[in-house]
Coordinates of C-alpha atoms in Angstrom, one line a residue:
M1 CA -53.6 -25.1 134.5
S2 CA -55.3 -25.0 137.5
E3 CA -58.5 -26.0 136.5
N4 CA -57.4 -28.8 135.1
R5 CA -55.8 -30.0 138.4
L6 CA -59.0 -28.8 140.6
K7 CA -61.0 -31.2 138.2
R8 CA -58.8 -34.1 138.9
R9 CA -59.0 -33.5 142.9
K10 CA -62.6 -33.4 142.8
L11 CA -62.6 -36.7 140.5
H12 CA -60.5 -38.1 142.7
K13 CA -62.3 -37.4 145.9
K14 CA -65.7 -38.2 144.3
L15 CA -63.8 -41.5 143.7
F16 CA -62.8 -42.6 146.6
T17 CA -64.8 -41.4 149.0
K18 CA -66.1 -43.9 151.5
N19 CA -69.7 -45.1 151.4
R20 CA -71.4 -47.5 153.6
L21 CA -73.9 -49.8 151.8
V22 CA -76.2 -51.1 154.7
I23 CA -79.1 -54.0 153.9
L24 CA -81.5 -53.9 156.8
N25 CA -84.8 -55.6 157.6
D26 CA -87.5 -54.0 156.9
E27 CA -89.6 -54.8 159.5
T28 CA -87.5 -54.7 162.7
F29 CA -84.7 -52.4 161.2
E30 CA -82.1 -54.8 162.3
E31 CA -78.7 -54.6 160.1
L32 CA -78.0 -57.7 158.3
F33 CA -74.7 -56.5 157.2
S34 CA -73.0 -53.4 155.6
F35 CA -70.0 -52.6 153.7
K36 CA -67.7 -49.7 153.4
L37 CA -67.5 -48.7 149.5
N38 CA -66.0 -46.2 147.6
L39 CA -66.9 -45.7 143.6
M40 CA -63.4 -46.7 142.2
N41 CA -64.1 -50.2 144.3
V42 CA -67.2 -50.7 142.4
F43 CA -66.2 -49.8 139.3
V44 CA -63.1 -52.2 139.2
A45 CA -65.2 -54.9 141.1
A46 CA -67.8 -54.8 138.3
T47 CA -65.4 -54.1 136.1
T48 CA -63.4 -57.9 137.0
G49 CA -67.1 -59.3 137.3
A50 CA -68.2 -58.7 133.6
I51 CA -64.4 -59.8 132.1
L52 CA -64.7 -63.0 134.6
L53 CA -68.4 -63.5 133.1
I54 CA -67.3 -63.1 129.5
T55 CA -64.2 -65.3 129.7
F56 CA -66.4 -68.3 131.2
T57 CA -69.1 -67.5 128.8
T58 CA -66.5 -68.0 126.0
F59 CA -65.0 -71.1 127.9
I60 CA -67.9 -73.1 128.1
I61 CA -69.1 -72.3 124.0
A62 CA -65.5 -73.2 122.8
F63 CA -64.9 -76.2 124.6
T64 CA -68.6 -78.0 124.6
P65 CA -70.9 -78.8 122.2
L66 CA -72.5 -75.4 122.3
R67 CA -70.8 -74.3 119.8
E68 CA -72.4 -76.0 117.2
F69 CA -75.5 -74.1 117.5
I70 CA -73.9 -71.2 116.9
P71 CA -74.7 -69.9 113.1
G72 CA -71.1 -71.0 111.2
Y73 CA -69.9 -73.7 113.2
S74 CA -70.6 -77.1 112.1
S75 CA -70.2 -80.8 114.0
S76 CA -66.7 -82.2 113.6
Q77 CA -68.8 -85.2 113.0
L78 CA -70.2 -83.5 109.9
K79 CA -66.9 -82.6 108.7
K80 CA -65.0 -85.9 109.0
D81 CA -68.2 -87.3 106.9
A82 CA -67.7 -84.9 104.2
T83 CA -64.2 -85.6 103.9
E84 CA -64.9 -89.1 103.8
L85 CA -67.5 -88.4 101.1
A86 CA -65.3 -86.3 98.8
L87 CA -62.7 -88.9 98.8
K88 CA -65.2 -91.5 97.7
S89 CA -66.7 -89.5 95.2
D90 CA -63.4 -88.8 93.7
S91 CA -62.7 -92.5 93.5
L92 CA -66.1 -93.2 92.4
T93 CA -65.4 -90.9 89.4
I94 CA -61.9 -92.1 88.6
A95 CA -63.6 -95.5 88.6
L96 CA -66.5 -94.7 86.4
K97 CA -64.3 -93.4 83.8
Q98 CA -61.7 -96.3 83.6
N99 CA -64.9 -98.7 83.4
E100 CA -66.5 -96.3 80.8
A101 CA -63.2 -96.3 78.3
Y102 CA -63.1 -100.0 78.7
I103 CA -66.7 -100.4 77.6
K104 CA -66.1 -98.0 74.8
S105 CA -62.9 -100.2 74.1
I106 CA -65.3 -103.1 73.9
Q107 CA -67.7 -101.8 71.7
K108 CA -65.1 -101.0 69.1
V109 CA -63.9 -105.0 69.4
L110 CA -67.3 -105.5 69.1
T111 CA -68.3 -103.6 66.1
G112 CA -64.7 -104.4 64.3
K113 CA -63.6 -100.8 64.4
L114 CA -60.4 -101.9 66.3
E115 CA -58.1 -104.9 65.6
Y116 CA -58.2 -107.5 68.1
A117 CA -54.4 -107.3 68.7
K118 CA -54.6 -103.4 70.1
F119 CA -56.9 -104.3 72.7
N120 CA -55.2 -104.5 76.1
K121 CA -57.2 -103.9 79.2
D122 CA -54.0 -102.0 80.9
S123 CA -52.9 -99.5 77.9
I124 CA -56.8 -98.6 77.9
L125 CA -57.2 -98.3 82.0
S126 CA -53.8 -95.9 81.3
S127 CA -55.0 -93.8 78.9
T128 CA -57.9 -93.0 81.7
V129 CA -55.4 -91.0 83.9
E130 CA -55.1 -87.8 83.4
A131 CA -51.8 -86.7 83.9
Q132 CA -51.0 -83.7 86.2
P133 CA -50.0 -79.8 84.0
A134 CA -46.1 -79.2 84.3
V135 CA -45.5 -76.4 86.3
D136 CA -42.6 -74.0 85.3
L137 CA -40.6 -73.1 88.3
S138 CA -38.3 -71.6 86.4
P139 CA -37.2 -68.2 88.1
S140 CA -38.6 -65.2 86.1
E141 CA -36.7 -62.0 85.7
E142 CA -37.9 -59.9 88.1
E143 CA -37.1 -63.0 91.0
L144 CA -33.7 -63.0 89.3
E145 CA -33.2 -59.0 89.7
L146 CA -34.7 -59.2 93.6
R147 CA -32.1 -62.3 94.5
K148 CA -29.1 -59.9 92.7
E149 CA -30.3 -57.2 95.0
V150 CA -30.6 -59.3 98.4
A151 CA -27.3 -60.6 97.6
T152 CA -25.6 -57.5 97.4
E153 CA -27.4 -55.9 100.4
E154 CA -26.1 -58.8 102.5
K155 CA -22.9 -58.4 101.6
N156 CA -23.0 -54.7 102.3
S157 CA -24.6 -55.2 105.7
K158 CA -22.0 -58.3 106.3
S159 CA -19.3 -55.6 105.5
N160 CA -20.4 -52.9 107.6
A161 CA -20.8 -55.2 110.3
S162 CA -17.5 -56.6 110.3
K163 CA -16.0 -53.0 110.4
A164 CA -18.1 -51.9 113.3
K165 CA -16.6 -55.2 115.3
K166 CA -12.9 -54.0 114.0
K167 CA -13.4 -50.5 115.3

């Protein structure tokens, strides 16, 4: 125990011993300025400076166009263009499917494989629209059991809370 106390005292003494930093003119030995420092002040100043430098650099990179030079970041204009092109390609794909279905049905009419009375442009275009698959949203057996457990726990906690209030 005393060894630890001695080590702490020595460390404390080293950290808080006052030292003087003097800047002299080499030719005239004139003192330009001096500081009274201790190791703790130097450590705190260096740590604070490092934190400020890191913070400043992070903010410069995060909020200026410099972030585009970091691998993995892309420009906002590039993201906007990619989104617009994806939407255009989707709409062009749908239009292409509709035109192909329309041309196939016209070919059937021209070759005589389809009666003229059955030919309707609206029905052809509506047949190319892909229906979304139905999703089963009914709860499973496990979910129903979990709901029952939660409901019983809520009843128990409410009854325990009301008993605690009565006391």
